[in-house]
Amino acid sequence: MDVTSNQTEKALIITADGRLDTTTAADFESKCMEIISSGDKNIVIDLKGIEYISSAGLRSILSVGKKVRSDGGNLVFCNLRGMVREVFEISGFSSIFTIHDTREQALEAL
Amino acid sequence: MRPSDPDPFFWIELPGTTNNLGKFQKFILDHAKGHQIQVDITGKVELVLEEVLLNIMNHAYSGGQQGTIKAGCVFSDEGKFIVRIIDQGSPFDPSSIPEPDTTLSVEERNIGGLGIFLVRKLSDHVLYKRVDGQNILDIGFKI
């Protein structure tokens, strides 16, 4: 799983590519945990490159979300595509996390 | 279907180990795509297969119990794509699992229970039977 980060003035942006499933979720989670350990309080996870997510992927996202919140940070998501958006909505993740259509909107809202 | 009817399903049977998950998914999805099912449906089928099969591999066949899983699919006369999963593991009725509370906050949300919930929400019907020591699960998708 390809996970990259980009520090901007307003937030730390994490971008992931590929599938968030049972084989990749643990890798995604550990890479995110490492990136957010830098201490930035504003985190944007851009899911534009994620085409598939299962409950294993949701669990890794929830773990990252719990970590950011317990550190007093703010985690938002942007660029959810088709099936990923639907799975976020069904599982209630669209209401427990802040979701923006674009990265620009996510950064503006912070 | 009467017992004398020929079996209309296309089947794959493999050991119920997690390394075979991708093979099960590919077999069923290749069949679905061969009939030009829309991409949003195949995405749901793929996810449902991951959730159901992992559940069997990790729970029904846990504690040293070994076995195979049979996965089949068919296009029904009612315009549905039906996936049938059969295993010989411990009895497991997905409808017996309580739904997770999707209104809780990040701090309160529990990590578990989401997989079966997604199966129920992304399919159009889920039917469980326990027959002759086997779990038989039918999952239907409107096409």
mmCIF file of C-alpha atoms in Angstrom:
data_model
loop_
_atom_site.group_PDB
_atom_site.id
_atom_site.type_symbol
_atom_site.label_atom_id
_atom_site.label_comp_id
_atom_site.label_asym_id
_atom_site.label_seq_id
_atom_site.Cartn_x
_atom_site.Cartn_y
_atom_site.Cartn_z
ATOM 1 C CA MET A 1 0.000 0.000 0.000
ATOM 2 C CA ASP A 2 1.364 3.360 -1.084
ATOM 3 C CA VAL A 3 0.862 5.985 1.641
ATOM 4 C CA THR A 4 2.454 9.416 1.259
ATOM 5 C CA SER A 5 2.301 12.596 3.308
ATOM 6 C CA ASN A 6 2.585 16.253 2.465
ATOM 7 C CA GLN A 7 2.987 18.931 5.116
ATOM 8 C CA THR A 8 1.248 22.180 4.205
ATOM 9 C CA GLU A 9 0.818 25.338 6.197
ATOM 10 C CA LYS A 10 -2.664 24.373 7.344
ATOM 11 C CA ALA A 11 -2.513 20.609 7.664
ATOM 12 C CA LEU A 12 -0.698 17.358 7.236
ATOM 13 C CA ILE A 13 -2.162 15.682 4.157
ATOM 14 C CA ILE A 14 -2.036 11.890 3.866
ATOM 15 C CA THR A 15 -2.668 10.299 0.474
ATOM 16 C CA ALA A 16 -3.198 6.575 -0.076
ATOM 17 C CA ASP A 17 -3.474 4.597 -3.295
ATOM 18 C CA GLY A 18 -5.029 1.225 -4.052
ATOM 19 C CA ARG A 19 -7.277 -1.032 -2.005
ATOM 20 C CA LEU A 20 -8.032 -0.852 1.709
ATOM 21 C CA ASP A 21 -8.791 -4.504 2.393
ATOM 22 C CA THR A 22 -7.756 -7.322 4.698
ATOM 23 C CA THR A 23 -4.315 -7.590 3.097
ATOM 24 C CA THR A 24 -3.445 -3.861 3.143
ATOM 25 C CA ALA A 25 -5.279 -2.382 6.143
ATOM 26 C CA ALA A 26 -2.610 -3.120 8.753
ATOM 27 C CA ASP A 27 0.081 -1.583 6.542
ATOM 28 C CA PHE A 28 -2.072 1.510 5.935
ATOM 29 C CA GLU A 29 -2.734 1.879 9.656
ATOM 30 C CA SER A 30 0.898 1.583 10.722
ATOM 31 C CA LYS A 31 2.046 4.033 8.030
ATOM 32 C CA CYS A 32 -0.625 6.555 9.063
ATOM 33 C CA MET A 33 0.283 6.155 12.733
ATOM 34 C CA GLU A 34 3.910 6.836 11.908
ATOM 35 C CA ILE A 35 3.029 9.921 9.848
ATOM 36 C CA ILE A 36 0.713 11.426 12.491
ATOM 37 C CA SER A 37 3.288 10.871 15.225
ATOM 38 C CA SER A 38 4.971 14.023 13.852
ATOM 39 C CA GLY A 39 2.506 15.849 16.099
ATOM 40 C CA ASP A 40 0.519 17.950 13.616
ATOM 41 C CA LYS A 41 -3.000 18.488 14.981
ATOM 42 C CA ASN A 42 -4.760 19.018 11.641
ATOM 43 C CA ILE A 43 -4.826 15.884 9.470
ATOM 44 C CA VAL A 44 -6.465 15.483 6.057
ATOM 45 C CA ILE A 45 -6.680 11.981 4.571
ATOM 46 C CA ASP A 46 -7.231 12.198 0.808
ATOM 47 C CA LEU A 47 -8.905 8.970 -0.410
ATOM 48 C CA LYS A 48 -8.919 9.871 -4.116
ATOM 49 C CA GLY A 49 -6.693 6.896 -4.938
ATOM 50 C CA ILE A 50 -8.725 4.370 -2.922
ATOM 51 C CA GLU A 51 -11.069 2.346 -5.130
ATOM 52 C CA TYR A 52 -12.154 -0.344 -2.642
ATOM 53 C CA ILE A 53 -12.645 -0.507 1.105
ATOM 54 C CA SER A 54 -13.840 -3.377 3.327
ATOM 55 C CA SER A 55 -14.538 -3.577 7.066
ATOM 56 C CA ALA A 56 -10.816 -4.233 7.612
ATOM 57 C CA GLY A 57 -10.112 -0.859 5.989
ATOM 58 C CA LEU A 58 -12.794 0.820 8.100
ATOM 59 C CA ARG A 59 -11.255 -0.626 11.250
ATOM 60 C CA SER A 60 -7.845 0.823 10.357
ATOM 61 C CA ILE A 61 -9.424 4.225 9.678
ATOM 62 C CA LEU A 62 -11.280 4.112 12.995
ATOM 63 C CA SER A 63 -8.020 3.280 14.816
ATOM 64 C CA VAL A 64 -6.289 6.251 13.192
ATOM 65 C CA GLY A 65 -9.298 8.439 14.039
ATOM 66 C CA LYS A 66 -9.247 7.366 17.686
ATOM 67 C CA LYS A 67 -5.521 8.112 17.902
ATOM 68 C CA VAL A 68 -5.859 11.596 16.375
ATOM 69 C CA ARG A 69 -8.791 12.470 18.651
ATOM 70 C CA SER A 70 -7.038 11.196 21.777
ATOM 71 C CA ASP A 71 -4.088 13.427 20.884
ATOM 72 C CA GLY A 72 -6.491 16.374 20.677
ATOM 73 C CA GLY A 73 -6.219 16.578 16.892
ATOM 74 C CA ASN A 74 -8.644 17.064 14.045
ATOM 75 C CA LEU A 75 -9.040 14.443 11.281
ATOM 76 C CA VAL A 76 -11.012 15.053 8.082
ATOM 77 C CA PHE A 77 -11.403 13.092 4.842
ATOM 78 C CA CYS A 78 -11.808 14.169 1.235
ATOM 79 C CA ASN A 79 -12.252 12.794 -2.289
ATOM 80 C CA LEU A 80 -14.279 9.678 -1.452
ATOM 81 C CA ARG A 81 -15.167 7.802 -4.638
ATOM 82 C CA GLY A 82 -18.240 5.679 -5.480
ATOM 83 C CA MET A 83 -18.133 2.534 -3.416
ATOM 84 C CA VAL A 84 -15.868 4.040 -0.746
ATOM 85 C CA ARG A 85 -18.372 6.855 -0.186
ATOM 86 C CA GLU A 86 -21.250 4.366 0.012
ATOM 87 C CA VAL A 87 -19.437 2.196 2.572
ATOM 88 C CA PHE A 88 -18.605 5.300 4.664
ATOM 89 C CA GLU A 89 -22.271 6.303 4.616
ATOM 90 C CA ILE A 90 -23.687 2.864 5.495
ATOM 91 C CA SER A 91 -21.255 2.341 8.352
ATOM 92 C CA GLY A 92 -21.919 5.777 9.835
ATOM 93 C CA PHE A 93 -18.355 6.974 9.200
ATOM 94 C CA SER A 94 -19.727 9.921 7.178
ATOM 95 C CA SER A 95 -21.324 11.247 10.338
ATOM 96 C CA ILE A 96 -18.575 10.500 12.876
ATOM 97 C CA PHE A 97 -15.904 12.022 10.609
ATOM 98 C CA THR A 98 -15.978 15.249 8.638
ATOM 99 C CA ILE A 99 -16.038 14.521 4.900
ATOM 100 C CA HIS A 100 -15.293 17.066 2.155
ATOM 101 C CA ASP A 101 -15.719 16.658 -1.587
ATOM 102 C CA THR A 102 -12.314 18.117 -2.475
ATOM 103 C CA ARG A 103 -8.960 18.655 -0.813
ATOM 104 C CA GLU A 104 -9.338 22.421 -1.268
ATOM 105 C CA GLN A 105 -12.629 22.398 0.651
ATOM 106 C CA ALA A 106 -11.070 20.287 3.402
ATOM 107 C CA LEU A 107 -8.201 22.740 3.830
ATOM 108 C CA GLU A 108 -10.486 25.777 3.715
ATOM 109 C CA ALA A 109 -12.697 24.366 6.445
ATOM 110 C CA LEU A 110 -9.837 23.743 8.876
ATOM 111 C CA MET B 1 -35.644 -25.674 -6.964
ATOM 112 C CA ARG B 2 -36.651 -29.352 -6.766
ATOM 113 C CA PRO B 3 -34.061 -31.903 -5.636
ATOM 114 C CA SER B 4 -34.178 -33.536 -9.060
ATOM 115 C CA ASP B 5 -33.288 -30.297 -10.866
ATOM 116 C CA PRO B 6 -29.727 -30.020 -12.141
ATOM 117 C CA ASP B 7 -27.536 -27.769 -10.010
ATOM 118 C CA PRO B 8 -27.582 -24.388 -11.790
ATOM 119 C CA PHE B 9 -24.657 -22.921 -9.798
ATOM 120 C CA PHE B 10 -21.080 -22.503 -11.003
ATOM 121 C CA TRP B 11 -18.806 -23.698 -8.193
ATOM 122 C CA ILE B 12 -15.326 -23.321 -6.808
ATOM 123 C CA GLU B 13 -14.160 -25.333 -3.779
ATOM 124 C CA LEU B 14 -10.901 -24.603 -1.962
ATOM 125 C CA PRO B 15 -9.413 -25.020 1.531
ATOM 126 C CA GLY B 16 -10.885 -22.393 3.865
ATOM 127 C CA THR B 17 -7.645 -20.522 4.442
ATOM 128 C CA THR B 18 -7.184 -16.766 4.076
ATOM 129 C CA ASN B 19 -4.616 -17.138 1.286
ATOM 130 C CA ASN B 20 -7.447 -18.441 -0.948
ATOM 131 C CA LEU B 21 -9.681 -15.369 -0.523
ATOM 132 C CA GLY B 22 -8.481 -13.766 -3.774
ATOM 133 C CA LYS B 23 -9.098 -16.969 -5.759
ATOM 134 C CA PHE B 24 -12.697 -17.188 -4.549
ATOM 135 C CA GLN B 25 -13.262 -13.511 -5.387
ATOM 136 C CA LYS B 26 -11.722 -13.827 -8.846
ATOM 137 C CA PHE B 27 -13.816 -16.888 -9.746
ATOM 138 C CA ILE B 28 -17.129 -15.280 -8.766
ATOM 139 C CA LEU B 29 -16.285 -11.855 -10.193
ATOM 140 C CA ASP B 30 -15.070 -13.293 -13.506
ATOM 141 C CA HIS B 31 -18.415 -15.015 -13.800
ATOM 142 C CA ALA B 32 -20.317 -11.844 -12.943
ATOM 143 C CA LYS B 33 -18.309 -9.709 -15.349
ATOM 144 C CA GLY B 34 -18.823 -12.281 -18.105
ATOM 145 C CA HIS B 35 -22.500 -11.366 -17.900
ATOM 146 C CA GLN B 36 -21.752 -7.643 -17.920
ATOM 147 C CA ILE B 37 -22.995 -6.837 -14.440
ATOM 148 C CA GLN B 38 -22.520 -3.156 -13.636
ATOM 149 C CA VAL B 39 -19.307 -2.165 -11.883
ATOM 150 C CA ASP B 40 -21.105 -0.888 -8.782
ATOM 151 C CA ILE B 41 -22.650 -4.343 -8.304
ATOM 152 C CA THR B 42 -19.377 -6.239 -8.757
ATOM 153 C CA GLY B 43 -17.782 -3.946 -6.162
ATOM 154 C CA LYS B 44 -20.502 -4.948 -3.702
ATOM 155 C CA VAL B 45 -20.111 -8.643 -4.557
ATOM 156 C CA GLU B 46 -16.356 -8.372 -4.016
ATOM 157 C CA LEU B 47 -16.785 -6.743 -0.617
ATOM 158 C CA VAL B 48 -19.488 -9.192 0.519
ATOM 159 C CA LEU B 49 -17.235 -12.118 -0.467
ATOM 160 C CA GLU B 50 -14.340 -10.677 1.543
ATOM 161 C CA GLU B 51 -16.487 -10.206 4.644
ATOM 162 C CA VAL B 52 -18.295 -13.575 4.527
ATOM 163 C CA LEU B 53 -15.303 -15.698 3.546
ATOM 164 C CA LEU B 54 -12.935 -14.121 6.082
ATOM 165 C CA ASN B 55 -15.532 -14.680 8.760
ATOM 166 C CA ILE B 56 -15.643 -18.402 7.940
ATOM 167 C CA MET B 57 -11.856 -18.665 7.564
ATOM 168 C CA ASN B 58 -11.129 -16.856 10.828
ATOM 169 C CA HIS B 59 -14.041 -18.071 12.992
ATOM 170 C CA ALA B 60 -15.922 -21.096 11.626
ATOM 171 C CA TYR B 61 -12.615 -22.825 10.878
ATOM 172 C CA SER B 62 -10.709 -21.669 13.922
ATOM 173 C CA GLY B 63 -9.238 -23.677 16.768
ATOM 174 C CA GLY B 64 -7.531 -26.235 14.560
ATOM 175 C CA GLN B 65 -10.695 -27.167 12.688
ATOM 176 C CA GLN B 66 -9.898 -27.541 8.981
ATOM 177 C CA GLY B 67 -12.251 -27.635 6.054
ATOM 178 C CA THR B 68 -13.056 -26.455 2.600
ATOM 179 C CA ILE B 69 -15.354 -23.703 1.439
ATOM 180 C CA LYS B 70 -17.591 -24.003 -1.610
ATOM 181 C CA ALA B 71 -18.601 -20.783 -3.323
ATOM 182 C CA GLY B 72 -21.030 -20.704 -6.212
ATOM 183 C CA CYS B 73 -23.019 -18.220 -8.206
ATOM 184 C CA VAL B 74 -25.978 -18.141 -10.556
ATOM 185 C CA PHE B 75 -28.221 -15.635 -12.310
ATOM 186 C CA SER B 76 -31.730 -16.297 -11.038
ATOM 187 C CA ASP B 77 -34.939 -16.094 -13.046
ATOM 188 C CA GLU B 78 -35.977 -13.177 -10.812
ATOM 189 C CA GLY B 79 -33.167 -10.993 -12.138
ATOM 190 C CA LYS B 80 -30.752 -11.465 -9.279
ATOM 191 C CA PHE B 81 -27.137 -12.552 -9.064
ATOM 192 C CA ILE B 82 -27.053 -15.131 -6.272
ATOM 193 C CA VAL B 83 -23.873 -16.096 -4.440
ATOM 194 C CA ARG B 84 -24.001 -19.266 -2.318
ATOM 195 C CA ILE B 85 -21.324 -20.044 0.272
ATOM 196 C CA ILE B 86 -21.132 -23.475 1.935
ATOM 197 C CA ASP B 87 -18.831 -24.502 4.787
ATOM 198 C CA GLN B 88 -18.669 -27.277 7.374
ATOM 199 C CA GLY B 89 -17.574 -25.052 10.252
ATOM 200 C CA SER B 90 -19.382 -24.265 13.473
ATOM 201 C CA PRO B 91 -22.952 -22.984 12.997
ATOM 202 C CA PHE B 92 -23.061 -19.281 12.240
ATOM 203 C CA ASP B 93 -26.195 -17.342 11.357
ATOM 204 C CA PRO B 94 -25.220 -13.816 10.253
ATOM 205 C CA SER B 95 -28.685 -12.509 11.143
ATOM 206 C CA SER B 96 -28.002 -13.440 14.792
ATOM 207 C CA ILE B 97 -25.309 -10.741 14.999
ATOM 208 C CA PRO B 98 -26.660 -7.466 16.402
ATOM 209 C CA GLU B 99 -26.221 -4.421 14.209
ATOM 210 C CA PRO B 100 -23.521 -1.989 15.328
ATOM 211 C CA ASP B 101 -24.705 1.401 16.576
ATOM 212 C CA THR B 102 -23.609 3.617 13.677
ATOM 213 C CA THR B 103 -24.535 6.807 15.537
ATOM 214 C CA LEU B 104 -21.821 6.553 18.207
ATOM 215 C CA SER B 105 -18.869 8.955 18.210
ATOM 216 C CA VAL B 106 -15.330 8.053 17.158
ATOM 217 C CA GLU B 107 -14.341 7.520 20.792
ATOM 218 C CA GLU B 108 -17.346 5.283 21.496
ATOM 219 C CA ARG B 109 -17.387 3.272 18.278
ATOM 220 C CA ASN B 110 -16.361 -0.329 18.639
ATOM 221 C CA ILE B 111 -13.958 -1.830 16.124
ATOM 222 C CA GLY B 112 -15.977 -5.009 15.464
ATOM 223 C CA GLY B 113 -19.272 -6.033 13.908
ATOM 224 C CA LEU B 114 -19.011 -3.971 10.742
ATOM 225 C CA GLY B 115 -18.349 -6.773 8.265
ATOM 226 C CA ILE B 116 -21.644 -8.641 8.609
ATOM 227 C CA PHE B 117 -23.488 -5.318 8.794
ATOM 228 C CA LEU B 118 -22.009 -4.327 5.402
ATOM 229 C CA VAL B 119 -23.027 -7.706 3.940
ATOM 230 C CA ARG B 120 -26.636 -7.094 4.960
ATOM 231 C CA LYS B 121 -26.697 -3.501 3.750
ATOM 232 C CA LEU B 122 -24.946 -3.984 0.398
ATOM 233 C CA SER B 123 -26.943 -7.035 -0.711
ATOM 234 C CA ASP B 124 -30.651 -7.362 -1.392
ATOM 235 C CA HIS B 125 -31.215 -10.525 0.603
ATOM 236 C CA VAL B 126 -29.298 -12.833 2.916
ATOM 237 C CA LEU B 127 -30.650 -16.307 3.639
ATOM 238 C CA TYR B 128 -29.007 -18.703 6.096
ATOM 239 C CA LYS B 129 -29.635 -22.424 6.494
ATOM 240 C CA ARG B 130 -27.929 -25.122 8.549
ATOM 241 C CA VAL B 131 -28.277 -28.438 6.691
ATOM 242 C CA ASP B 132 -26.483 -31.724 7.469
ATOM 243 C CA GLY B 133 -23.702 -30.066 9.445
ATOM 244 C CA GLN B 134 -23.153 -27.374 6.806
ATOM 245 C CA ASN B 135 -23.690 -23.641 6.848
ATOM 246 C CA ILE B 136 -25.393 -22.572 3.619
ATOM 247 C CA LEU B 137 -25.553 -18.840 2.988
ATOM 248 C CA ASP B 138 -27.302 -17.310 -0.021
ATOM 249 C CA ILE B 139 -26.686 -13.653 -0.806
ATOM 250 C CA GLY B 140 -28.669 -12.015 -3.595
ATOM 251 C CA PHE B 141 -27.923 -8.861 -5.564
ATOM 252 C CA LYS B 142 -30.427 -7.131 -7.824
ATOM 253 C CA ILE B 143 -28.911 -6.567 -11.251
#
